[in-house]
Every structure is written in C-alpha cells, then in structure tokens.
mmCIF file of C-alpha atoms in Angstrom:
data_model
loop_
_atom_site.group_PDB
_atom_site.id
_atom_site.type_symbol
_atom_site.label_atom_id
_atom_site.label_comp_id
_atom_site.label_asym_id
_atom_site.label_seq_id
_atom_site.Cartn_x
_atom_site.Cartn_y
_atom_site.Cartn_z
ATOM 1 C CA MET A 12 72.684 92.073 90.118
ATOM 2 C CA PRO A 13 73.151 94.951 87.632
ATOM 3 C CA ARG A 14 76.593 95.071 86.049
ATOM 4 C CA ALA A 15 78.898 97.910 87.128
ATOM 5 C CA HIS A 16 80.555 100.179 84.565
ATOM 6 C CA VAL A 17 83.673 102.363 84.788
ATOM 7 C CA LEU A 18 84.723 105.256 82.586
ATOM 8 C CA LEU A 19 88.509 105.712 82.363
ATOM 9 C CA SER A 20 89.717 109.083 81.095
ATOM 10 C CA GLU A 21 93.093 110.583 80.154
ATOM 11 C CA SER A 22 94.634 107.430 78.663
ATOM 12 C CA ILE A 23 94.905 105.523 81.941
ATOM 13 C CA HIS A 24 97.292 102.588 81.577
ATOM 14 C CA ALA A 25 95.954 99.371 80.069
ATOM 15 C CA SER A 26 96.865 97.495 83.272
ATOM 16 C CA ALA A 27 93.770 99.026 84.859
ATOM 17 C CA SER A 28 91.483 96.911 82.709
ATOM 18 C CA ASP A 29 92.600 93.548 84.092
ATOM 19 C CA ALA A 30 91.245 93.976 87.618
ATOM 20 C CA PHE A 31 87.975 95.354 86.296
ATOM 21 C CA GLU A 32 87.528 92.440 83.934
ATOM 22 C CA ARG A 33 88.100 89.967 86.770
ATOM 23 C CA ALA A 34 85.407 91.770 88.759
ATOM 24 C CA ASP A 35 83.002 91.757 85.780
ATOM 25 C CA VAL A 36 83.111 95.554 85.529
ATOM 26 C CA GLN A 37 82.611 96.868 81.996
ATOM 27 C CA VAL A 38 85.378 99.306 81.020
ATOM 28 C CA HIS A 39 84.764 102.377 78.841
ATOM 29 C CA ARG A 40 87.669 104.597 77.816
ATOM 30 C CA THR A 41 88.375 108.096 76.576
ATOM 31 C CA SER A 42 91.865 109.399 75.856
ATOM 32 C CA ALA A 43 91.063 113.018 76.657
ATOM 33 C CA GLY A 44 90.331 114.834 79.878
ATOM 34 C CA LEU A 45 86.638 115.691 80.104
ATOM 35 C CA GLY A 46 84.817 118.817 81.206
ATOM 36 C CA PRO A 47 81.985 118.683 83.780
ATOM 37 C CA GLU A 48 79.151 118.500 81.249
ATOM 38 C CA GLU A 49 80.999 115.873 79.246
ATOM 39 C CA ILE A 50 81.504 113.758 82.373
ATOM 40 C CA ILE A 51 77.835 113.999 83.304
ATOM 41 C CA GLU A 52 76.724 113.076 79.787
ATOM 42 C CA ALA A 53 79.195 110.191 79.542
ATOM 43 C CA LEU A 54 78.366 108.677 82.935
ATOM 44 C CA ASN A 55 74.615 109.022 82.521
ATOM 45 C CA GLY A 56 74.974 107.452 79.088
ATOM 46 C CA LEU A 57 76.561 104.254 80.383
ATOM 47 C CA PRO A 58 74.268 101.241 79.865
ATOM 48 C CA GLY A 59 72.138 99.563 82.501
ATOM 49 C CA ASP A 60 71.001 100.845 85.850
ATOM 50 C CA GLY A 61 73.830 99.506 88.014
ATOM 51 C CA PRO A 62 76.563 101.526 89.724
ATOM 52 C CA VAL A 63 79.030 103.538 87.645
ATOM 53 C CA MET A 64 82.554 104.685 88.442
ATOM 54 C CA ILE A 65 85.034 107.087 86.882
ATOM 55 C CA GLY A 66 88.823 106.935 86.764
ATOM 56 C CA VAL A 67 90.693 110.212 86.321
ATOM 57 C CA ARG A 68 94.188 111.624 86.416
ATOM 58 C CA SER A 69 95.158 115.189 87.259
ATOM 59 C CA LYS A 70 93.374 117.077 84.477
ATOM 60 C CA THR A 71 89.797 115.811 84.849
ATOM 61 C CA LYS A 72 87.914 117.625 87.608
ATOM 62 C CA VAL A 73 85.163 115.831 89.532
ATOM 63 C CA ARG A 74 83.243 118.592 91.287
ATOM 64 C CA ALA A 75 79.975 118.894 93.216
ATOM 65 C CA PRO A 76 77.609 119.260 90.204
ATOM 66 C CA ILE A 77 78.748 115.869 88.908
ATOM 67 C CA PHE A 78 77.828 114.080 92.132
ATOM 68 C CA GLU A 79 74.432 115.748 92.065
ATOM 69 C CA ALA A 80 73.760 115.026 88.379
ATOM 70 C CA VAL A 81 74.922 111.383 88.376
ATOM 71 C CA PRO A 82 73.167 109.577 91.241
ATOM 72 C CA ARG A 83 74.522 106.226 89.994
ATOM 73 C CA LEU A 84 78.099 107.358 90.631
ATOM 74 C CA ALA A 85 79.405 104.980 93.302
ATOM 75 C CA ALA A 86 83.158 105.559 93.237
ATOM 76 C CA VAL A 87 85.942 107.721 91.815
ATOM 77 C CA GLY A 88 89.473 106.517 91.216
ATOM 78 C CA ALA A 89 92.320 109.040 91.092
ATOM 79 C CA PHE A 90 95.004 107.260 89.073
ATOM 80 C CA CYS A 91 97.689 109.439 90.638
ATOM 81 C CA ILE A 92 98.773 110.561 94.111
ATOM 82 C CA GLY A 93 96.881 113.836 94.352
ATOM 83 C CA THR A 94 93.137 114.228 94.809
ATOM 84 C CA ASP A 95 92.935 118.014 94.343
ATOM 85 C CA GLN A 96 90.798 117.466 91.243
ATOM 86 C CA ILE A 97 88.014 115.786 93.258
ATOM 87 C CA ASP A 98 85.590 117.484 95.638
ATOM 88 C CA LEU A 99 86.255 115.103 98.508
ATOM 89 C CA GLU A 100 83.850 116.649 101.013
ATOM 90 C CA VAL A 101 80.893 116.440 98.644
ATOM 91 C CA ALA A 102 81.908 112.898 97.689
ATOM 92 C CA ALA A 103 81.975 111.845 101.339
ATOM 93 C CA GLN A 104 78.602 113.353 102.146
ATOM 94 C CA SER A 105 77.171 111.783 98.986
ATOM 95 C CA GLY A 106 78.472 108.348 99.983
ATOM 96 C CA VAL A 107 80.841 108.121 97.021
ATOM 97 C CA ALA A 108 84.057 106.172 97.582
ATOM 98 C CA VAL A 109 87.274 107.857 96.391
ATOM 99 C CA PHE A 110 90.530 105.936 95.997
ATOM 100 C CA ASN A 111 93.964 107.144 94.887
ATOM 101 C CA ALA A 112 97.476 105.740 94.422
ATOM 102 C CA PRO A 113 99.660 107.100 97.226
ATOM 103 C CA PHE A 114 102.565 104.709 96.645
ATOM 104 C CA SER A 115 102.827 103.572 93.036
ATOM 105 C CA ASN A 116 104.722 106.495 91.486
ATOM 106 C CA THR A 117 106.835 107.307 94.539
ATOM 107 C CA ARG A 118 109.993 105.852 93.043
ATOM 108 C CA SER A 119 109.529 107.590 89.699
ATOM 109 C CA VAL A 120 109.193 111.029 91.270
ATOM 110 C CA ALA A 121 112.134 110.454 93.612
ATOM 111 C CA GLU A 122 114.342 109.343 90.709
ATOM 112 C CA LEU A 123 113.424 112.450 88.705
ATOM 113 C CA VAL A 124 114.434 114.681 91.614
ATOM 114 C CA ILE A 125 117.758 112.852 91.935
ATOM 115 C CA ALA A 126 118.372 113.386 88.218
ATOM 116 C CA GLU A 127 117.567 117.080 88.556
ATOM 117 C CA ILE A 128 119.932 117.459 91.507
ATOM 118 C CA VAL A 129 122.770 116.076 89.378
ATOM 119 C CA CYS A 130 121.783 118.130 86.332
ATOM 120 C CA LEU A 131 121.634 121.358 88.321
ATOM 121 C CA SER A 132 124.885 120.678 90.147
ATOM 122 C CA ARG A 133 126.740 119.918 86.897
ATOM 123 C CA GLN A 134 124.940 122.614 84.859
ATOM 124 C CA LEU A 135 123.983 119.953 82.343
ATOM 125 C CA PHE A 136 120.962 121.835 81.059
ATOM 126 C CA GLU A 137 122.917 125.047 80.377
ATOM 127 C CA ARG A 138 125.863 123.223 78.805
ATOM 128 C CA SER A 139 123.620 121.105 76.608
ATOM 129 C CA TRP A 140 121.882 124.263 75.459
ATOM 130 C CA ALA A 141 125.262 125.810 74.607
ATOM 131 C CA ALA A 142 126.322 122.731 72.644
ATOM 132 C CA HIS A 143 123.121 122.879 70.611
ATOM 133 C CA GLU A 144 124.037 126.468 69.771
ATOM 134 C CA GLY A 145 127.545 125.475 68.723
ATOM 135 C CA ARG A 146 129.386 126.671 71.843
ATOM 136 C CA TRP A 147 131.884 124.307 73.526
ATOM 137 C CA ARG A 148 131.646 124.998 77.287
ATOM 138 C CA LYS A 149 134.264 122.491 78.414
ATOM 139 C CA ASP A 150 135.292 123.790 81.846
ATOM 140 C CA ALA A 151 134.628 123.055 85.515
ATOM 141 C CA LYS A 152 133.398 126.507 86.470
ATOM 142 C CA GLY A 153 130.234 126.236 88.584
ATOM 143 C CA ALA A 154 130.104 122.429 88.289
ATOM 144 C CA HIS A 155 130.140 120.360 91.468
ATOM 145 C CA GLU A 156 129.749 116.814 92.685
ATOM 146 C CA VAL A 157 126.670 116.181 94.804
ATOM 147 C CA ARG A 158 128.587 114.007 97.261
ATOM 148 C CA GLY A 159 128.990 115.801 100.563
ATOM 149 C CA LYS A 160 126.337 118.402 99.795
ATOM 150 C CA THR A 161 123.164 118.854 101.868
ATOM 151 C CA LEU A 162 119.683 118.123 100.577
ATOM 152 C CA GLY A 163 116.810 119.719 102.465
ATOM 153 C CA ILE A 164 113.496 117.930 101.969
ATOM 154 C CA ILE A 165 110.302 119.804 102.849
ATOM 155 C CA GLY A 166 107.576 117.204 103.380
ATOM 156 C CA TYR A 167 108.806 113.793 104.522
ATOM 157 C CA GLY A 168 105.981 111.628 103.254
ATOM 158 C CA HIS A 169 106.060 108.745 100.769
ATOM 159 C CA ILE A 170 108.098 110.592 98.134
ATOM 160 C CA GLY A 171 110.193 112.700 100.488
ATOM 161 C CA SER A 172 111.335 109.695 102.490
ATOM 162 C CA GLN A 173 112.072 107.648 99.338
ATOM 163 C CA LEU A 174 114.106 110.557 97.993
ATOM 164 C CA SER A 175 115.955 110.631 101.310
ATOM 165 C CA VAL A 176 117.115 107.024 100.861
ATOM 166 C CA LEU A 177 118.293 107.545 97.262
ATOM 167 C CA ALA A 178 120.059 110.809 98.082
ATOM 168 C CA GLU A 179 121.923 109.327 101.021
ATOM 169 C CA ALA A 180 123.104 106.444 98.843
ATOM 170 C CA MET A 181 124.712 109.049 96.571
ATOM 171 C CA GLY A 182 126.594 110.629 99.455
ATOM 172 C CA LEU A 183 124.298 113.574 100.149
ATOM 173 C CA ARG A 184 123.587 114.661 103.700
ATOM 174 C CA VAL A 185 119.820 114.724 104.182
ATOM 175 C CA ARG A 186 117.779 116.963 106.442
ATOM 176 C CA TYR A 187 114.024 117.249 106.376
ATOM 177 C CA HIS A 188 111.180 119.352 107.726
ATOM 178 C CA ASP A 189 107.578 118.235 108.195
ATOM 179 C CA ILE A 190 104.674 119.589 110.224
ATOM 180 C CA VAL A 191 104.173 116.055 111.585
ATOM 181 C CA ASN A 192 106.840 114.169 113.502
ATOM 182 C CA LYS A 193 108.310 111.565 111.131
ATOM 183 C CA LEU A 194 110.756 108.762 111.819
ATOM 184 C CA PRO A 195 113.955 109.437 109.824
ATOM 185 C CA LEU A 196 115.238 106.792 107.431
ATOM 186 C CA GLY A 197 118.928 105.967 107.358
ATOM 187 C CA ASN A 198 121.082 108.855 108.581
ATOM 188 C CA ALA A 199 118.612 111.602 107.675
ATOM 189 C CA SER A 200 117.807 114.054 110.449
ATOM 190 C CA ALA A 201 114.904 116.348 111.172
ATOM 191 C CA SER A 202 115.629 120.064 111.044
ATOM 192 C CA GLU A 203 114.729 122.077 114.115
ATOM 193 C CA SER A 204 112.956 124.622 111.888
ATOM 194 C CA LEU A 205 112.196 125.428 108.280
ATOM 195 C CA ASP A 206 114.488 128.464 108.438
ATOM 196 C CA ALA A 207 117.390 126.314 109.609
ATOM 197 C CA LEU A 208 116.807 123.852 106.786
ATOM 198 C CA LEU A 209 116.758 126.616 104.178
ATOM 199 C CA ALA A 210 119.914 128.249 105.498
ATOM 200 C CA GLY A 211 121.904 125.010 105.529
ATOM 201 C CA SER A 212 120.806 123.226 102.337
ATOM 202 C CA ASP A 213 122.557 123.194 98.975
ATOM 203 C CA PHE A 214 119.411 121.743 97.402
ATOM 204 C CA VAL A 215 115.831 122.248 98.611
ATOM 205 C CA SER A 216 113.184 119.820 97.330
ATOM 206 C CA LEU A 217 109.466 120.388 97.968
ATOM 207 C CA HIS A 218 107.109 117.458 98.617
ATOM 208 C CA VAL A 219 103.962 118.885 100.177
ATOM 209 C CA PRO A 220 100.246 118.555 99.336
ATOM 210 C CA ASN A 221 98.037 121.310 97.972
ATOM 211 C CA THR A 222 96.323 122.799 101.018
ATOM 212 C CA PRO A 223 95.448 126.350 102.080
ATOM 213 C CA GLN A 224 98.562 126.255 104.279
ATOM 214 C CA THR A 225 100.926 125.294 101.432
ATOM 215 C CA ARG A 226 99.654 127.621 98.716
ATOM 216 C CA ASN A 227 102.392 130.143 97.989
ATOM 217 C CA MET A 228 104.225 128.875 101.068
ATOM 218 C CA PHE A 229 107.481 129.390 99.187
ATOM 219 C CA GLY A 230 107.674 133.070 98.333
ATOM 220 C CA ALA A 231 110.198 135.901 98.424
ATOM 221 C CA ALA A 232 110.795 135.583 102.174
ATOM 222 C CA GLU A 233 111.541 131.854 102.001
ATOM 223 C CA LEU A 234 113.729 132.241 98.910
ATOM 224 C CA ALA A 235 115.741 134.930 100.688
ATOM 225 C CA LYS A 236 116.393 132.530 103.570
ATOM 226 C CA MET A 237 117.904 129.910 101.261
ATOM 227 C CA LYS A 238 121.650 129.467 101.266
ATOM 228 C CA PRO A 239 123.188 131.720 98.574
ATOM 229 C CA GLY A 240 123.880 129.657 95.473
ATOM 230 C CA ALA A 241 121.468 126.879 96.448
ATOM 231 C CA TYR A 242 118.996 125.187 94.106
ATOM 232 C CA LEU A 243 115.217 124.783 94.399
ATOM 233 C CA ILE A 244 113.286 121.759 93.108
ATOM 234 C CA ASN A 245 109.486 121.517 93.069
ATOM 235 C CA ALA A 246 107.851 118.260 92.006
ATOM 236 C CA SER A 247 104.918 118.544 94.428
ATOM 237 C CA ARG A 248 102.186 121.061 93.585
ATOM 238 C CA GLY A 249 102.313 124.064 91.285
ATOM 239 C CA THR A 250 100.579 126.315 93.798
ATOM 240 C CA VAL A 251 103.363 125.966 96.378
ATOM 241 C CA VAL A 252 105.937 128.334 94.822
ATOM 242 C CA ASP A 253 105.513 132.026 93.996
ATOM 243 C CA ILE A 254 106.853 131.882 90.448
ATOM 244 C CA GLU A 255 107.445 135.629 90.056
ATOM 245 C CA ALA A 256 109.414 135.707 93.310
ATOM 246 C CA LEU A 257 111.447 132.723 92.150
ATOM 247 C CA ARG A 258 112.306 134.426 88.861
ATOM 248 C CA ALA A 259 113.475 137.523 90.729
ATOM 249 C CA SER A 260 115.667 135.427 93.002
ATOM 250 C CA LEU A 261 117.133 133.560 90.035
ATOM 251 C CA GLU A 262 117.867 136.770 88.137
ATOM 252 C CA SER A 263 119.598 138.228 91.187
ATOM 253 C CA GLY A 264 121.752 135.104 91.482
ATOM 254 C CA HIS A 265 120.731 134.362 95.060
ATOM 255 C CA VAL A 266 119.149 131.092 93.917
ATOM 256 C CA ALA A 267 121.587 129.478 91.485
ATOM 257 C CA GLY A 268 119.040 127.408 89.616
ATOM 258 C CA ALA A 269 115.744 125.558 89.809
ATOM 259 C CA ALA A 270 113.883 122.561 88.456
ATOM 260 C CA LEU A 271 110.094 122.593 88.254
ATOM 261 C CA ASP A 272 107.739 119.830 87.187
ATOM 262 C CA VAL A 273 104.486 121.486 88.332
ATOM 263 C CA TYR A 274 103.007 124.929 87.763
ATOM 264 C CA PRO A 275 100.155 127.156 88.995
ATOM 265 C CA LYS A 276 98.537 126.929 85.552
ATOM 266 C CA GLU A 277 99.081 123.914 83.343
ATOM 267 C CA PRO A 278 97.780 123.182 79.819
ATOM 268 C CA LYS A 279 94.675 121.019 79.687
ATOM 269 C CA SER A 280 96.135 118.920 76.880
ATOM 270 C CA THR A 281 99.316 118.445 74.891
ATOM 271 C CA ALA A 282 97.773 120.550 72.118
ATOM 272 C CA ASP A 283 97.526 123.650 74.336
ATOM 273 C CA PRO A 284 100.475 126.064 74.721
ATOM 274 C CA PHE A 285 102.547 126.210 77.912
ATOM 275 C CA GLU A 286 103.578 129.556 79.341
ATOM 276 C CA SER A 287 105.664 130.363 82.415
ATOM 277 C CA PRO A 288 107.600 133.413 83.686
ATOM 278 C CA LEU A 289 110.574 131.054 84.044
ATOM 279 C CA GLN A 290 110.851 130.351 80.329
ATOM 280 C CA GLY A 291 114.125 131.570 78.848
ATOM 281 C CA LEU A 292 116.171 131.188 82.046
ATOM 282 C CA ARG A 293 118.912 128.740 81.178
ATOM 283 C CA GLN A 294 119.605 127.778 84.776
ATOM 284 C CA VAL A 295 116.035 126.495 85.092
ATOM 285 C CA ILE A 296 114.831 123.004 84.134
ATOM 286 C CA LEU A 297 111.154 122.936 83.177
ATOM 287 C CA THR A 298 109.437 119.568 82.725
ATOM 288 C CA PRO A 299 105.745 119.003 81.838
ATOM 289 C CA HIS A 300 104.439 117.353 85.038
ATOM 290 C CA ILE A 301 106.165 114.057 84.314
ATOM 291 C CA GLY A 302 107.257 113.090 87.837
ATOM 292 C CA GLY A 303 105.091 109.984 87.804
ATOM 293 C CA SER A 304 105.099 109.532 84.042
ATOM 294 C CA THR A 305 107.089 106.348 83.669
ATOM 295 C CA GLN A 306 105.755 103.131 82.211
ATOM 296 C CA GLU A 307 106.450 101.351 85.484
ATOM 297 C CA ALA A 308 104.636 103.931 87.597
ATOM 298 C CA GLN A 309 101.619 104.142 85.314
ATOM 299 C CA ALA A 310 101.312 100.355 85.172
ATOM 300 C CA ASN A 311 101.534 100.134 88.965
ATOM 301 C CA ILE A 312 98.992 102.910 89.407
ATOM 302 C CA GLY A 313 96.624 101.220 86.979
ATOM 303 C CA VAL A 314 96.743 98.041 89.038
ATOM 304 C CA GLU A 315 96.590 99.706 92.465
ATOM 305 C CA VAL A 316 93.560 101.909 91.839
ATOM 306 C CA SER A 317 91.582 99.490 89.670
ATOM 307 C CA GLU A 318 92.007 96.706 92.220
ATOM 308 C CA ALA A 319 90.775 99.024 94.972
ATOM 309 C CA LEU A 320 87.722 100.051 92.928
ATOM 310 C CA ALA A 321 87.002 96.460 91.938
ATOM 311 C CA ALA A 322 87.274 95.260 95.553
ATOM 312 C CA TYR A 323 84.843 97.973 96.605
ATOM 313 C CA THR A 324 82.398 96.974 93.876
ATOM 314 C CA ARG A 325 82.636 93.234 94.614
ATOM 315 C CA PHE A 326 83.073 93.056 98.372
ATOM 316 C CA GLY A 327 82.504 96.561 99.789
ATOM 317 C CA ARG A 328 86.163 96.781 100.799
ATOM 318 C CA THR A 329 87.192 100.360 101.558
ATOM 319 C CA THR A 330 90.790 99.905 102.672
ATOM 320 C CA GLY A 331 92.646 103.011 101.470
ATOM 321 C CA CYS A 332 89.422 104.906 100.717
ATOM 322 C CA ILE A 333 89.665 108.649 101.365
ATOM 323 C CA THR A 334 85.969 109.472 101.754
ATOM 324 C CA LEU A 335 84.368 106.478 103.477
ATOM 325 C CA PRO A 336 85.166 104.567 106.688
ATOM 326 C CA ALA A 337 87.821 101.885 106.243
ATOM 327 C CA ILE A 338 86.591 98.280 106.266
ATOM 328 C CA ASP A 339 88.882 95.460 105.116
ATOM 329 C CA ALA A 340 86.081 93.207 103.939
ATOM 330 C CA PRO A 341 86.908 89.613 102.939
ATOM 331 C CA ALA A 342 85.502 87.785 99.941
ATOM 332 C CA ILE A 343 81.867 86.712 100.219
ATOM 333 C CA SER A 344 81.440 83.126 101.395
ATOM 334 C CA PRO A 345 79.637 80.686 99.089
ATOM 335 C CA GLY A 346 75.904 80.480 99.665
ATOM 336 C CA ARG A 347 75.756 83.881 101.329
ATOM 337 C CA SER A 348 74.955 87.409 100.237
ATOM 338 C CA ARG A 349 76.407 90.750 101.267
ATOM 339 C CA LEU A 350 74.577 94.046 101.391
ATOM 340 C CA LEU A 351 76.263 97.434 101.522
ATOM 341 C CA ASN A 352 74.443 100.355 103.093
ATOM 342 C CA ILE A 353 75.740 103.921 103.419
ATOM 343 C CA HIS A 354 73.774 106.141 105.753
ATOM 344 C CA ARG A 355 73.864 109.223 107.919
ATOM 345 C CA ASP A 356 75.625 108.533 111.209
ATOM 346 C CA VAL A 357 72.734 108.875 113.651
ATOM 347 C CA PRO A 358 71.584 106.597 116.501
ATOM 348 C CA GLY A 359 69.377 103.638 115.717
ATOM 349 C CA VAL A 360 70.541 102.635 112.247
ATOM 350 C CA LEU A 361 71.928 99.260 113.263
ATOM 351 C CA THR A 362 68.846 98.437 115.321
ATOM 352 C CA SER A 363 66.587 99.262 112.382
ATOM 353 C CA ALA A 364 68.740 97.286 109.952
ATOM 354 C CA ASN A 365 68.815 94.210 112.174
ATOM 355 C CA GLN A 366 65.049 94.341 112.576
ATOM 356 C CA ARG A 367 64.666 94.340 108.782
ATOM 357 C CA VAL A 368 66.833 91.216 108.593
ATOM 358 C CA SER A 369 64.683 89.520 111.189
ATOM 359 C CA ASP A 370 61.504 90.538 109.382
ATOM 360 C CA ALA A 371 62.893 88.986 106.176
ATOM 361 C CA GLY A 372 63.446 85.672 107.948
ATOM 362 C CA LEU A 373 67.205 85.788 107.331
ATOM 363 C CA ASN A 374 70.159 85.215 109.632
ATOM 364 C CA ILE A 375 73.160 87.550 109.887
ATOM 365 C CA THR A 376 76.415 85.633 109.358
ATOM 366 C CA GLY A 377 78.755 88.635 109.419
ATOM 367 C CA GLN A 378 78.437 92.349 110.070
ATOM 368 C CA ARG A 379 80.717 95.402 110.083
ATOM 369 C CA LEU A 380 79.744 99.001 110.814
ATOM 370 C CA GLU A 381 82.186 101.917 110.741
ATOM 371 C CA THR A 382 81.537 105.652 110.775
ATOM 372 C CA GLN A 383 83.492 108.694 109.644
ATOM 373 C CA ALA A 384 82.630 112.392 109.448
ATOM 374 C CA GLY A 385 78.879 111.893 109.828
ATOM 375 C CA VAL A 386 78.642 108.969 107.394
ATOM 376 C CA GLY A 387 78.198 105.303 108.310
ATOM 377 C CA LEU A 388 79.141 102.269 106.241
ATOM 378 C CA LEU A 389 77.369 98.992 107.021
ATOM 379 C CA LEU A 390 78.315 95.655 105.485
ATOM 380 C CA MET A 391 75.956 92.797 106.296
ATOM 381 C CA ASP A 392 76.276 89.132 105.262
ATOM 382 C CA VAL A 393 73.164 86.973 105.375
ATOM 383 C CA ASP A 394 72.603 83.217 104.972
ATOM 384 C CA ALA A 395 70.990 83.222 101.535
ATOM 385 C CA LYS A 396 72.132 83.403 97.931
ATOM 386 C CA SER A 397 71.797 86.645 96.018
ATOM 387 C CA ASP A 398 68.976 85.280 93.855
ATOM 388 C CA ASP A 399 66.811 84.574 96.909
ATOM 389 C CA PRO A 400 63.825 86.985 96.717
ATOM 390 C CA ARG A 401 64.200 87.695 100.428
ATOM 391 C CA VAL A 402 67.623 89.234 99.819
ATOM 392 C CA GLU A 403 66.331 91.731 97.264
ATOM 393 C CA SER A 404 63.402 92.514 99.574
ATOM 394 C CA LEU A 405 65.890 93.178 102.388
ATOM 395 C CA ARG A 406 67.972 95.430 100.142
ATOM 396 C CA ALA A 407 64.893 97.481 99.302
ATOM 397 C CA ASP A 408 63.947 97.721 102.990
ATOM 398 C CA LEU A 409 67.435 98.921 103.942
ATOM 399 C CA ALA A 410 67.419 101.446 101.110
ATOM 400 C CA GLY A 411 64.100 102.718 102.417
ATOM 401 C CA LEU A 412 65.422 103.537 105.882
ATOM 402 C CA ALA A 413 65.125 107.233 106.640
ATOM 403 C CA GLN A 414 68.848 107.397 107.420
ATOM 404 C CA SER A 415 70.025 105.710 104.196
ATOM 405 C CA LEU A 416 71.645 107.882 101.535
ATOM 406 C CA PRO A 417 69.896 107.732 98.132
ATOM 407 C CA ARG A 418 71.114 104.903 95.857
ATOM 408 C CA ARG A 419 73.737 103.872 98.392
ATOM 409 C CA THR A 420 72.321 100.463 99.317
ATOM 410 C CA ARG A 421 73.563 97.662 97.070
ATOM 411 C CA LEU A 422 73.672 93.931 96.866
ATOM 412 C CA LEU A 423 77.310 92.989 96.254
#
C-alpha cells in the first residue's frame, strides 16, 4: 500500500507528529501559512502516489482550486475550532474528509474571556497604560467587582457553556441566548430574547460561528440596546461586530469598554502590520487572535486532529468528520483487508460492489455504508490479506464503478 503523507502548515504543535508516526504517515512541515499556488505545488510535490493530507490553522485557505488541482488530496485537518478557511461544500462533493478540533481549546478561550471581564471591570488596561506613562491612578472610580454582575453569553456552544461554568464560579449571574435550545449548566438561564439579554447584561460575550446570519449581526442597533455602561467581548469571529459602530458607541460612552481577539481583517503573518479603527482607545483591549493560543490548547489540538486524520487513513474512521458520513470503524482484524469507497449516493452501488466481491472469489466479513448530502461512504472488510492479488483487483473494480468518485477508492 502506498505510504500516506501530510503537510502541516503554520507551525502546528509538535504533538501532531506522534499520531502520524504511529500510523506510518510521513510528516512534512512548513512554519508559514501558504497561498493557493504554494499549497498546490507543495502537495503535488510530496513523494509517492499514495494519499496526501494537509493540516492548517486559521490563516491557510483551502479553496476549490486546490481540490481540483490535487486529486491525491484525501483529507484536510483544521487544527483549530473554525473551518471558515476550508471550502467544505467542494470538499464534501470531492470526497475529501475534513476534521477540526471543536473541544481542545475551549478552556483556553473561556479563560481569556474571564480575564478580560476582570480587566475591563477593574480598568486594568487603562491604569496600566497610565502607570507606563508615569501617572499614578490609585482610586476606585469606575472600578467594580464582577461578583453579582450579569454576564450575557450569545452562543451557548462548547466555549459559551464552558465560560458559563467559570463565570458562575466567580459569582456572576449568567444568562445566554442561542438560536438552538440548549440545556443550561449550573444556574445559568436562557434569555427570552436577544434584546432582553442585551438590556440586562453588564458584560456581553459573543461565541457564534461565521455564517451569513452572524456577519455584522452586532451593529449600531444591537449596541444601542446594550445596558448603558456595559462591556462587549468578542472572541468568536471578526466578521460578527461592526467595528465602526462599536467605536462610535465607545466614544459616546454608551459602551464602557470592549475586548476583541478577532477582527474583520487580520495580518497574514506576524511580520505584517495590524490596523484597526479601535486602536488608540484606552478602554479597549486588543489581542492578536490568541484565544486558543496556549501551550495546553495547541498540544491538545495537535493530538485531537492528527489522531482523527490518522484513524481515517488507517481504518476509514470518520467520527467527527464534517464533510463525510460518520462511521466509527474499528481496527482491521488480522488476516483481513478493508477497502474504502466514496461514491455518489445513487441506487445500486451496494449491489454492484457486492457483485464485484463475489466475482473476486472473496467473502465479506464486515460492511458499513452511510450517506450524507449526496455522497456515500462504503467500508468493506474481506477475508484476505492486503497482499493477496484478489484484493488489489477488487479495489480496482470498485474504483471503476460508474458511481465511484475519482481516486476515492483505497485499500486501508
């Protein structure tokens, strides 16, 4: 079987290499984010003719031309929570598996938000700035404890709910709003409406994905509905907040302060300049998209995503996959072989596949077929070792089915 190769970009944590090495996947690394042409050249330049994968973080974009130009591309790993940088629809229709890390940096982001709540409430950023300038602002004016205040969380997913637990432990009252009904943790309570949450919260923290519905969802109208003197925190997506409207609200004093970790436009690298309309406002904390940038989170992400990619390469396991049907495939039993086939979801595929097995003189010892959004994933175990010529003949026959997607039939 041809050896698989993975290209890891953007200095993905070293922990990612361990799972790949155990799965006999050759790791190739680049510290920088790559452009489309660079990705195509790098992936097509990987040795051998086996499957290739790419691991990215938030800066490297994996768009439609890459899937078309790199037919060997079998999987993409987003070593972060978001998948905005990947064309998921094209990946799904191309039969490319995409995995991300929805849990591993949850704690890191939630802790950052807690820190920002305290910093904003105590005016730590402004007072530190004054001390650096030689001014001694030793007074209690405008400084408050967070205990007894209300935190409004918009988006009660993995991070929002974790933040809820930490905030409540500090004595904050927690209310949340989500478009999906979510079970509250602890003493948190769902708000009857977004407007009610905004009007009653001393701190508003955003934790929503980047979708057409959330882009600029927080503009002048929403800012005006916030409780006077409240604080806004955005550690979700940079496209969610209208930055110019936020600056106007901050300058008017309606919003007392803000903390942002994400922005509509972010530098491609640490060497590029950062610009924002919020620069120069001393009641605003600006951080460079570091919500998940802790050693613990990056190590956990490296393990989570690499293990998912390795399990897909070795066993065809797609648990947690965004673009392909979910199959929790076990390890391959000794003396048997497993074939993976991705095809268009039309009638007759399983009948045709089973006939090919019969024609090869093999027996099926295990079989799973799942479909999703017009794509089918078939895993088939047969009673012969992988070096049996009949197995390779069967793989070629399955790949030749009219319904099979190109280069999406592999012997695992």
